[in-house]
Tab-separated table of N, CA and C in Angstrom:
chain	number	residue	atom	x	y	z
A	30	UNK	N	-75.400	-6.454	133.548
A	30	UNK	CA	-74.104	-6.231	132.968
A	30	UNK	C	-73.437	-7.514	132.479
A	31	UNK	N	-73.655	-8.517	133.188
A	31	UNK	CA	-73.116	-9.800	132.741
A	31	UNK	C	-73.751	-10.192	131.432
A	32	UNK	N	-75.018	-9.901	131.319
A	32	UNK	CA	-75.718	-10.254	130.096
A	32	UNK	C	-75.193	-9.404	128.967
A	33	UNK	N	-74.955	-8.146	129.236
A	33	UNK	CA	-74.408	-7.277	128.195
A	33	UNK	C	-73.019	-7.754	127.773
A	34	UNK	N	-72.235	-8.146	128.711
A	34	UNK	CA	-70.894	-8.639	128.396
A	34	UNK	C	-71.007	-9.940	127.603
A	35	UNK	N	-71.978	-10.726	128.025
A	35	UNK	CA	-72.159	-12.001	127.328
A	35	UNK	C	-72.663	-11.757	125.896
A	36	UNK	N	-73.565	-10.810	125.724
A	36	UNK	CA	-74.101	-10.462	124.404
A	36	UNK	C	-72.975	-9.885	123.553
A	37	UNK	N	-72.187	-9.037	124.114
A	37	UNK	CA	-71.051	-8.481	123.376
A	37	UNK	C	-70.103	-9.583	122.963
A	38	UNK	N	-69.881	-10.496	123.862
A	38	UNK	CA	-68.986	-11.614	123.556
A	38	UNK	C	-69.599	-12.473	122.450
A	39	UNK	N	-70.879	-12.717	122.493
A	39	UNK	CA	-71.551	-13.519	121.461
A	39	UNK	C	-71.518	-12.768	120.143
A	40	UNK	N	-71.755	-11.466	120.174
A	40	UNK	CA	-71.706	-10.673	118.943
A	40	UNK	C	-70.294	-10.662	118.358
A	41	UNK	N	-69.319	-10.531	119.254
A	41	UNK	CA	-67.931	-10.568	118.785
A	41	UNK	C	-67.619	-11.931	118.181
A	42	UNK	N	-68.069	-12.996	118.796
A	42	UNK	CA	-67.836	-14.344	118.271
A	42	UNK	C	-68.574	-14.520	116.948
A	43	UNK	N	-69.790	-13.914	116.878
A	43	UNK	CA	-70.535	-13.989	115.626
A	43	UNK	C	-69.775	-13.278	114.530
A	44	UNK	N	-69.253	-12.094	114.848
A	44	UNK	CA	-68.468	-11.327	113.878
A	44	UNK	C	-67.241	-12.110	113.446
A	45	UNK	N	-66.549	-12.708	114.409
A	45	UNK	CA	-65.359	-13.500	114.099
A	45	UNK	C	-65.749	-14.696	113.235
A	46	UNK	N	-66.865	-15.353	113.563
A	46	UNK	CA	-67.344	-16.504	112.794
A	46	UNK	C	-67.690	-16.093	111.376
A	47	UNK	N	-68.371	-14.939	111.242
A	47	UNK	CA	-68.724	-14.453	109.905
A	47	UNK	C	-67.471	-14.106	109.104
A	48	UNK	N	-66.494	-13.476	109.787
A	48	UNK	CA	-65.226	-13.148	109.113
A	48	UNK	C	-64.517	-14.431	108.691
A	49	UNK	N	-64.534	-15.425	109.562
A	49	UNK	CA	-63.903	-16.702	109.222
A	49	UNK	C	-64.630	-17.354	108.043
A	50	UNK	N	-65.966	-17.289	108.031
A	50	UNK	CA	-66.734	-17.855	106.924
A	50	UNK	C	-66.418	-17.136	105.614
A	51	UNK	N	-66.338	-15.771	105.689
A	51	UNK	CA	-65.981	-15.003	104.487
A	51	UNK	C	-64.584	-15.374	104.014
A	52	UNK	N	-63.673	-15.482	104.958
A	52	UNK	CA	-62.295	-15.856	104.598
A	52	UNK	C	-62.252	-17.264	104.011
A	53	UNK	N	-62.987	-18.186	104.619
A	53	UNK	CA	-63.033	-19.552	104.103
A	53	UNK	C	-63.660	-19.588	102.717
A	54	UNK	N	-64.730	-18.779	102.551
A	54	UNK	CA	-65.396	-18.725	101.254
A	54	UNK	C	-64.445	-18.152	100.195
A	55	UNK	N	-63.768	-17.061	100.552
A	55	UNK	CA	-62.809	-16.448	99.630
A	55	UNK	C	-61.687	-17.414	99.309
A	56	UNK	N	-61.182	-18.075	100.324
A	56	UNK	CA	-60.124	-19.063	100.131
A	56	UNK	C	-60.626	-20.226	99.267
A	57	UNK	N	-61.829	-20.648	99.525
A	57	UNK	CA	-62.434	-21.728	98.749
A	57	UNK	C	-62.586	-21.304	97.287
A	58	UNK	N	-63.020	-20.067	97.066
A	58	UNK	CA	-63.155	-19.561	95.685
A	58	UNK	C	-61.806	-19.503	94.980
A	59	UNK	N	-60.776	-19.002	95.692
A	59	UNK	CA	-59.428	-18.948	95.103
A	59	UNK	C	-58.912	-20.346	94.795
A	60	UNK	N	-59.140	-21.248	95.732
A	60	UNK	CA	-58.702	-22.627	95.541
A	60	UNK	C	-59.434	-23.261	94.354
A	61	UNK	N	-60.728	-22.978	94.235
A	61	UNK	CA	-61.516	-23.503	93.109
A	61	UNK	C	-60.977	-22.953	91.793
A	62	UNK	N	-60.687	-21.637	91.741
A	62	UNK	CA	-60.134	-21.024	90.528
A	62	UNK	C	-58.775	-21.654	90.200
A	63	UNK	N	-57.957	-21.836	91.233
A	63	UNK	CA	-56.633	-22.426	91.024
A	63	UNK	C	-56.773	-23.852	90.489
A	64	UNK	N	-57.702	-24.605	91.086
A	64	UNK	CA	-57.928	-25.972	90.614
A	64	UNK	C	-58.465	-25.984	89.184
A	65	UNK	N	-59.368	-25.056	88.870
A	65	UNK	CA	-59.908	-24.959	87.510
A	65	UNK	C	-58.794	-24.602	86.519
A	66	UNK	N	-57.934	-23.651	86.907
A	66	UNK	CA	-56.810	-23.274	86.043
A	66	UNK	C	-55.858	-24.448	85.849
A	67	UNK	N	-55.583	-25.143	86.943
A	67	UNK	CA	-54.696	-26.311	86.855
A	67	UNK	C	-55.312	-27.386	85.966
A	68	UNK	N	-56.623	-27.576	86.104
A	68	UNK	CA	-57.314	-28.563	85.269
A	68	UNK	C	-57.265	-28.137	83.806
A	69	UNK	N	-57.447	-26.842	83.543
A	69	UNK	CA	-57.388	-26.340	82.166
A	69	UNK	C	-55.988	-26.547	81.576
A	70	UNK	N	-54.982	-26.232	82.409
A	70	UNK	CA	-53.602	-26.440	81.951
A	70	UNK	C	-53.363	-27.926	81.686
A	71	UNK	N	-53.879	-28.767	82.563
A	71	UNK	CA	-53.715	-30.215	82.401
A	71	UNK	C	-54.399	-30.687	81.111
A	72	UNK	N	-55.595	-30.150	80.832
A	72	UNK	CA	-56.315	-30.507	79.604
A	72	UNK	C	-55.525	-30.041	78.388
A	73	UNK	N	-55.020	-28.802	78.446
A	73	UNK	CA	-54.215	-28.293	77.325
A	73	UNK	C	-52.963	-29.152	77.113
A	74	UNK	N	-52.326	-29.497	78.225
A	74	UNK	CA	-51.125	-30.336	78.146
A	74	UNK	C	-51.470	-31.697	77.553
A	75	UNK	N	-52.560	-32.281	78.005
A	75	UNK	CA	-52.980	-33.588	77.484
A	75	UNK	C	-53.319	-33.489	76.002
A	76	UNK	N	-54.008	-32.417	75.605
A	76	UNK	CA	-54.329	-32.218	74.188
A	76	UNK	C	-53.055	-32.080	73.359
A	77	UNK	N	-52.119	-31.292	73.889
A	77	UNK	CA	-50.851	-31.095	73.188
A	77	UNK	C	-50.094	-32.426	73.068
A	78	UNK	N	-50.046	-33.188	74.147
A	78	UNK	CA	-49.371	-34.491	74.113
A	78	UNK	C	-50.071	-35.436	73.138
A	79	UNK	N	-51.403	-35.394	73.122
A	79	UNK	CA	-52.155	-36.233	72.195
A	79	UNK	C	-51.814	-35.871	70.750
A	80	UNK	N	-51.771	-34.570	70.460
A	80	UNK	CA	-51.411	-34.128	69.104
A	80	UNK	C	-49.988	-34.559	68.751
A	81	UNK	N	-49.062	-34.422	69.701
A	81	UNK	CA	-47.687	-34.855	69.457
A	81	UNK	C	-47.625	-36.359	69.202
A	82	UNK	N	-48.369	-37.134	69.994
A	82	UNK	CA	-48.393	-38.589	69.803
A	82	UNK	C	-49.006	-38.956	68.456
A	83	UNK	N	-50.069	-38.239	68.068
A	83	UNK	CA	-50.687	-38.498	66.765
A	83	UNK	C	-49.722	-38.174	65.631
A	84	UNK	N	-49.007	-37.061	65.759
A	84	UNK	CA	-48.023	-36.699	64.747
A	84	UNK	C	-46.895	-37.730	64.694
A	85	UNK	N	-46.455	-38.156	65.866
A	85	UNK	CA	-45.406	-39.166	65.930
A	85	UNK	C	-45.882	-40.474	65.306
A	86	UNK	N	-47.101	-40.873	65.612
A	86	UNK	CA	-47.665	-42.094	65.039
A	86	UNK	C	-47.783	-41.970	63.518
A	87	UNK	N	-48.225	-40.819	63.038
A	87	UNK	CA	-48.321	-40.598	61.588
A	87	UNK	C	-46.939	-40.677	60.945
A	88	UNK	N	-45.952	-40.099	61.598
A	88	UNK	CA	-44.574	-40.151	61.080
A	88	UNK	C	-44.065	-41.583	61.062
A	89	UNK	N	-44.296	-42.315	62.148
A	89	UNK	CA	-43.859	-43.714	62.215
A	89	UNK	C	-44.558	-44.533	61.130
A	90	UNK	N	-45.870	-44.317	60.949
A	90	UNK	CA	-46.596	-45.038	59.902
A	90	UNK	C	-46.042	-44.723	58.520
A	91	UNK	N	-45.743	-43.461	58.279
A	91	UNK	CA	-45.171	-43.064	56.977
A	91	UNK	C	-43.801	-43.703	56.781
A	92	UNK	N	-42.983	-43.678	57.830
A	92	UNK	CA	-41.666	-44.300	57.738
A	92	UNK	C	-41.786	-45.808	57.510
A	93	UNK	N	-42.723	-46.446	58.198
A	93	UNK	CA	-42.952	-47.883	57.979
A	93	UNK	C	-43.361	-48.148	56.532
A	94	UNK	N	-44.215	-47.281	55.994
A	94	UNK	CA	-44.643	-47.419	54.603
A	94	UNK	C	-43.445	-47.274	53.660
A	95	UNK	N	-42.609	-46.284	53.930
A	95	UNK	CA	-41.426	-46.077	53.093
A	95	UNK	C	-40.464	-47.249	53.197
A	96	UNK	N	-40.276	-47.767	54.409
A	96	UNK	CA	-39.399	-48.931	54.603
A	96	UNK	C	-39.940	-50.130	53.837
A	97	UNK	N	-41.261	-50.354	53.918
A	97	UNK	CA	-41.871	-51.469	53.194
A	97	UNK	C	-41.678	-51.294	51.688
A	98	UNK	N	-41.844	-50.071	51.199
A	98	UNK	CA	-41.649	-49.810	49.772
A	98	UNK	C	-40.196	-50.068	49.378
A	99	UNK	N	-39.268	-49.628	50.215
A	99	UNK	CA	-37.850	-49.866	49.928
A	99	UNK	C	-37.520	-51.362	49.966
A	100	UNK	N	-38.129	-52.083	50.907
A	100	UNK	CA	-37.899	-53.525	50.978
A	100	UNK	C	-38.455	-54.219	49.733
A	101	UNK	N	-39.636	-53.786	49.278
A	101	UNK	CA	-40.204	-54.348	48.051
A	101	UNK	C	-39.297	-54.066	46.859
A	102	UNK	N	-38.810	-52.840	46.788
A	102	UNK	CA	-37.909	-52.466	45.691
A	102	UNK	C	-36.626	-53.292	45.760
A	103	UNK	N	-36.100	-53.458	46.974
A	103	UNK	CA	-34.874	-54.240	47.141
A	103	UNK	C	-35.113	-55.688	46.721
A	104	UNK	N	-36.259	-56.273	47.142
A	104	UNK	CA	-36.585	-57.649	46.742
A	104	UNK	C	-36.660	-57.762	45.234
A	105	UNK	N	-37.298	-56.782	44.616
A	105	UNK	CA	-37.440	-56.779	43.157
A	105	UNK	C	-36.074	-56.698	42.486
A	106	UNK	N	-35.218	-55.817	42.991
A	106	UNK	CA	-33.880	-55.681	42.421
A	106	UNK	C	-33.057	-56.949	42.630
A	107	UNK	N	-33.193	-57.571	43.801
A	107	UNK	CA	-32.458	-58.813	44.078
A	107	UNK	C	-32.928	-59.901	43.121
A	108	UNK	N	-34.255	-60.009	42.920
A	108	UNK	CA	-34.769	-61.011	41.982
A	108	UNK	C	-34.273	-60.738	40.563
A	109	UNK	N	-34.263	-59.457	40.183
A	109	UNK	CA	-33.759	-59.083	38.857
A	109	UNK	C	-32.285	-59.455	38.713
A	110	UNK	N	-31.492	-59.110	39.724
A	110	UNK	CA	-30.063	-59.441	39.682
A	110	UNK	C	-29.849	-60.943	39.718
A	111	UNK	N	-30.682	-61.661	40.448
A	111	UNK	CA	-30.592	-63.119	40.491
A	111	UNK	C	-30.871	-63.694	39.099
A	112	UNK	N	-31.861	-63.121	38.414
A	112	UNK	CA	-32.161	-63.540	37.044
A	112	UNK	C	-30.992	-63.274	36.115
A	113	UNK	N	-30.399	-62.099	36.252
A	113	UNK	CA	-29.227	-61.760	35.425
A	113	UNK	C	-28.085	-62.728	35.712
A	114	UNK	N	-27.854	-63.023	36.985
A	114	UNK	CA	-26.788	-63.946	37.367
A	114	UNK	C	-27.055	-65.339	36.808
A	115	UNK	N	-28.291	-65.814	36.909
A	115	UNK	CA	-28.625	-67.135	36.359
A	115	UNK	C	-28.400	-67.176	34.854
A	116	UNK	N	-28.812	-66.120	34.161
A	116	UNK	CA	-28.608	-66.060	32.707
A	116	UNK	C	-27.118	-66.040	32.375
A	117	UNK	N	-26.340	-65.278	33.153
A	117	UNK	CA	-24.886	-65.223	32.916
A	117	UNK	C	-24.260	-66.596	33.165
A	118	UNK	N	-24.715	-67.294	34.205
A	118	UNK	CA	-24.189	-68.631	34.482
A	118	UNK	C	-24.556	-69.588	33.357
A	119	UNK	N	-25.791	-69.494	32.858
A	119	UNK	CA	-26.224	-70.349	31.755
A	119	UNK	C	-25.370	-70.089	30.517
A	120	UNK	N	-25.147	-68.800	30.216
A	120	UNK	CA	-24.330	-68.444	29.053
A	120	UNK	C	-22.890	-68.913	29.238
A	121	UNK	N	-22.376	-68.812	30.452
A	121	UNK	CA	-21.017	-69.275	30.732
A	121	UNK	C	-20.922	-70.786	30.544
A	122	UNK	N	-21.908	-71.516	31.024
A	122	UNK	CA	-21.909	-72.970	30.851
A	122	UNK	C	-21.975	-73.334	29.371
A	123	UNK	N	-22.807	-72.594	28.618
A	123	UNK	CA	-22.882	-72.839	27.180
A	123	UNK	C	-21.535	-72.563	26.516
A	124	UNK	N	-20.919	-71.460	26.914
A	124	UNK	CA	-19.617	-71.103	26.330
A	124	UNK	C	-18.576	-72.160	26.681
A	125	UNK	N	-18.594	-72.648	27.911
A	125	UNK	CA	-17.648	-73.696	28.307
A	125	UNK	C	-17.902	-74.973	27.504
A	126	UNK	N	-19.184	-75.330	27.336
A	126	UNK	CA	-19.515	-76.528	26.567
A	126	UNK	C	-19.033	-76.372	25.131
A	127	UNK	N	-19.324	-75.187	24.523
A	127	UNK	CA	-18.870	-74.937	23.144
A	127	UNK	C	-17.355	-75.000	23.052
A	128	UNK	N	-16.679	-74.428	24.036
A	128	UNK	CA	-15.212	-74.438	24.038
A	128	UNK	C	-14.694	-75.879	24.063
A	129	UNK	N	-15.253	-76.686	24.979
A	129	UNK	CA	-14.809	-78.085	25.052
A	129	UNK	C	-15.171	-78.841	23.779
A	130	UNK	N	-16.360	-78.576	23.250
A	130	UNK	CA	-16.787	-79.237	22.015
A	130	UNK	C	-15.847	-78.865	20.865
A	131	UNK	N	-15.579	-77.558	20.721
A	131	UNK	CA	-14.687	-77.120	19.648
A	131	UNK	C	-13.263	-77.629	19.853
A	132	UNK	N	-12.857	-77.679	21.106
A	132	UNK	CA	-11.523	-78.185	21.411
A	132	UNK	C	-11.418	-79.669	21.015
A	133	UNK	N	-12.454	-80.433	21.347
A	133	UNK	CA	-12.462	-81.855	20.981
A	133	UNK	C	-12.517	-82.006	19.464
A	134	UNK	N	-13.347	-81.183	18.827
A	134	UNK	CA	-13.438	-81.239	17.365
A	134	UNK	C	-12.111	-80.848	16.732
A	135	UNK	N	-11.474	-79.847	17.310
A	135	UNK	CA	-10.164	-79.396	16.819
A	135	UNK	C	-9.138	-80.526	16.939
A	136	UNK	N	-9.136	-81.200	18.108
A	136	UNK	CA	-8.210	-82.318	18.309
A	136	UNK	C	-8.484	-83.424	17.288
A	137	UNK	N	-9.769	-83.726	17.065
A	137	UNK	CA	-10.115	-84.771	16.099
A	137	UNK	C	-9.649	-84.383	14.704
A	138	UNK	N	-9.915	-83.082	14.325
A	138	UNK	CA	-9.476	-82.628	12.995
A	138	UNK	C	-7.957	-82.664	12.872
A	139	UNK	N	-7.259	-82.306	13.949
A	139	UNK	CA	-5.785	-82.375	13.914
A	139	UNK	C	-5.308	-83.812	13.722
A	140	UNK	N	-5.963	-84.716	14.453
A	140	UNK	CA	-5.544	-86.120	14.309
A	140	UNK	C	-5.838	-86.616	12.895
A	141	UNK	N	-6.991	-86.214	12.338
A	141	UNK	CA	-7.318	-86.611	10.958
A	141	UNK	C	-6.324	-86.002	9.978
A	142	UNK	N	-6.027	-84.728	10.186
A	142	UNK	CA	-5.078	-84.036	9.312
A	142	UNK	C	-3.687	-84.644	9.456
A	143	UNK	N	-3.324	-84.952	10.704
A	143	UNK	CA	-2.013	-85.580	10.935
A	143	UNK	C	-1.929	-86.927	10.234
A	144	UNK	N	-3.004	-87.726	10.324
A	144	UNK	CA	-3.026	-89.025	9.648
A	144	UNK	C	-2.958	-88.866	8.150
A	145	UNK	N	-3.691	-87.875	7.615
A	145	UNK	CA	-3.689	-87.632	6.174
A	145	UNK	C	-2.314	-87.177	5.724
A	146	UNK	N	-1.708	-86.266	6.503
A	146	UNK	CA	-0.361	-85.794	6.141
A	146	UNK	C	0.644	-86.944	6.189
A	147	UNK	N	0.525	-87.797	7.182
A	147	UNK	CA	1.424	-88.949	7.292
A	147	UNK	C	1.222	-89.868	6.095
A	148	UNK	N	-0.047	-90.107	5.757
A	148	UNK	CA	-0.330	-90.977	4.606
A	148	UNK	C	0.197	-90.361	3.335
A	149	UNK	N	0.009	-89.042	3.181
A	149	UNK	CA	0.505	-88.378	1.977
A	149	UNK	C	2.041	-88.404	1.936
A	150	UNK	N	2.651	-88.199	3.077
A	150	UNK	CA	4.116	-88.218	3.135
A	150	UNK	C	4.628	-89.606	2.790
A	151	UNK	N	3.964	-90.631	3.351
A	151	UNK	CA	4.374	-92.004	3.044
A	151	UNK	C	4.155	-92.330	1.561
A	152	UNK	N	3.021	-91.892	1.025
A	152	UNK	CA	2.728	-92.142	-0.391
A	152	UNK	C	3.743	-91.445	-1.259
A	153	UNK	N	4.060	-90.195	-0.882
A	153	UNK	CA	5.037	-89.443	-1.668
A	153	UNK	C	6.391	-90.139	-1.600
A	154	UNK	N	6.709	-90.654	-0.417
A	154	UNK	CA	7.987	-91.358	-0.271
A	154	UNK	C	7.967	-92.644	-1.102
A	155	UNK	N	6.803	-93.310	-1.116
A	155	UNK	CA	6.694	-94.534	-1.930
A	155	UNK	C	6.729	-94.209	-3.413
A	156	UNK	N	6.145	-93.072	-3.799
A	156	UNK	CA	6.081	-92.691	-5.215
A	156	UNK	C	7.416	-92.147	-5.708
A	157	UNK	N	8.234	-91.673	-4.841
A	157	UNK	CA	9.498	-91.073	-5.264
A	157	UNK	C	10.385	-92.097	-5.982
A	158	UNK	N	10.604	-93.323	-5.484
A	158	UNK	CA	11.438	-94.279	-6.238
A	158	UNK	C	10.769	-94.667	-7.549
A	159	UNK	N	9.436	-94.767	-7.555
A	159	UNK	CA	8.766	-95.149	-8.799
A	159	UNK	C	8.926	-94.058	-9.831
A	160	UNK	N	8.849	-92.808	-9.390
A	160	UNK	CA	8.999	-91.688	-10.317
A	160	UNK	C	10.420	-91.650	-10.839
A	161	UNK	N	11.342	-92.056	-10.004
A	161	UNK	CA	12.737	-92.074	-10.454
A	161	UNK	C	12.902	-93.156	-11.520
A	162	UNK	N	12.104	-94.174	-11.445
A	162	UNK	CA	12.164	-95.239	-12.436
A	162	UNK	C	11.283	-94.922	-13.622
A	163	UNK	N	10.624	-93.769	-13.659
A	163	UNK	CA	9.814	-93.357	-14.774
A	163	UNK	C	8.355	-93.757	-14.659
A	164	UNK	N	7.905	-94.241	-13.503
A	164	UNK	CA	6.512	-94.644	-13.307
A	164	UNK	C	5.794	-93.478	-12.621
A	165	UNK	N	4.719	-93.024	-13.246
A	165	UNK	CA	3.955	-91.915	-12.683
A	165	UNK	C	2.549	-92.403	-12.402
A	166	UNK	N	2.075	-92.236	-11.177
A	166	UNK	CA	0.717	-92.642	-10.834
A	166	UNK	C	-0.184	-91.410	-10.742
A	167	UNK	N	-1.481	-91.620	-10.934
A	167	UNK	CA	-2.444	-90.533	-10.776
A	167	UNK	C	-2.587	-90.201	-9.301
A	168	UNK	N	-3.061	-89.004	-9.041
A	168	UNK	CA	-3.246	-88.576	-7.639
A	168	UNK	C	-4.343	-89.366	-6.933
A	169	UNK	N	-5.221	-89.977	-7.700
A	169	UNK	CA	-6.297	-90.685	-7.041
A	169	UNK	C	-5.868	-92.106	-6.705
A	170	UNK	N	-4.606	-92.419	-6.828
A	170	UNK	CA	-4.063	-93.725	-6.431
A	170	UNK	C	-4.050	-94.700	-7.592
A	171	UNK	N	-4.388	-94.305	-8.805
A	171	UNK	CA	-4.484	-95.238	-9.913
A	171	UNK	C	-3.350	-95.196	-10.808
């Protein structure tokens, strides 16, 4: 009877051990599936993040290209405007030089005209008494 009780106890322990093994196996399978699902989700997430980063990088590269193009255009426009400004300054300097030149020439002509008018006025004043005395001279001084 002791042996029968012992055999029953061993069989019961065997049954419990087998049940525990089945439970562990089932739990292990569920855990493996859960880990596989988590890994799949992680891969999908990583793929999605990679695509987002690639799109972001492409956008940044395009924006950098556009900025560079705008900077080139701005440099070109600045150089063009600088050329226009230099030409305007050159023309202004020429106009100022011409103005001063004409002003000096005008002053010289006025002084010449003033001297001629003074000489003519003096000559006319000198000729007036002679004309009163009946002496007439030619305009060329003769």
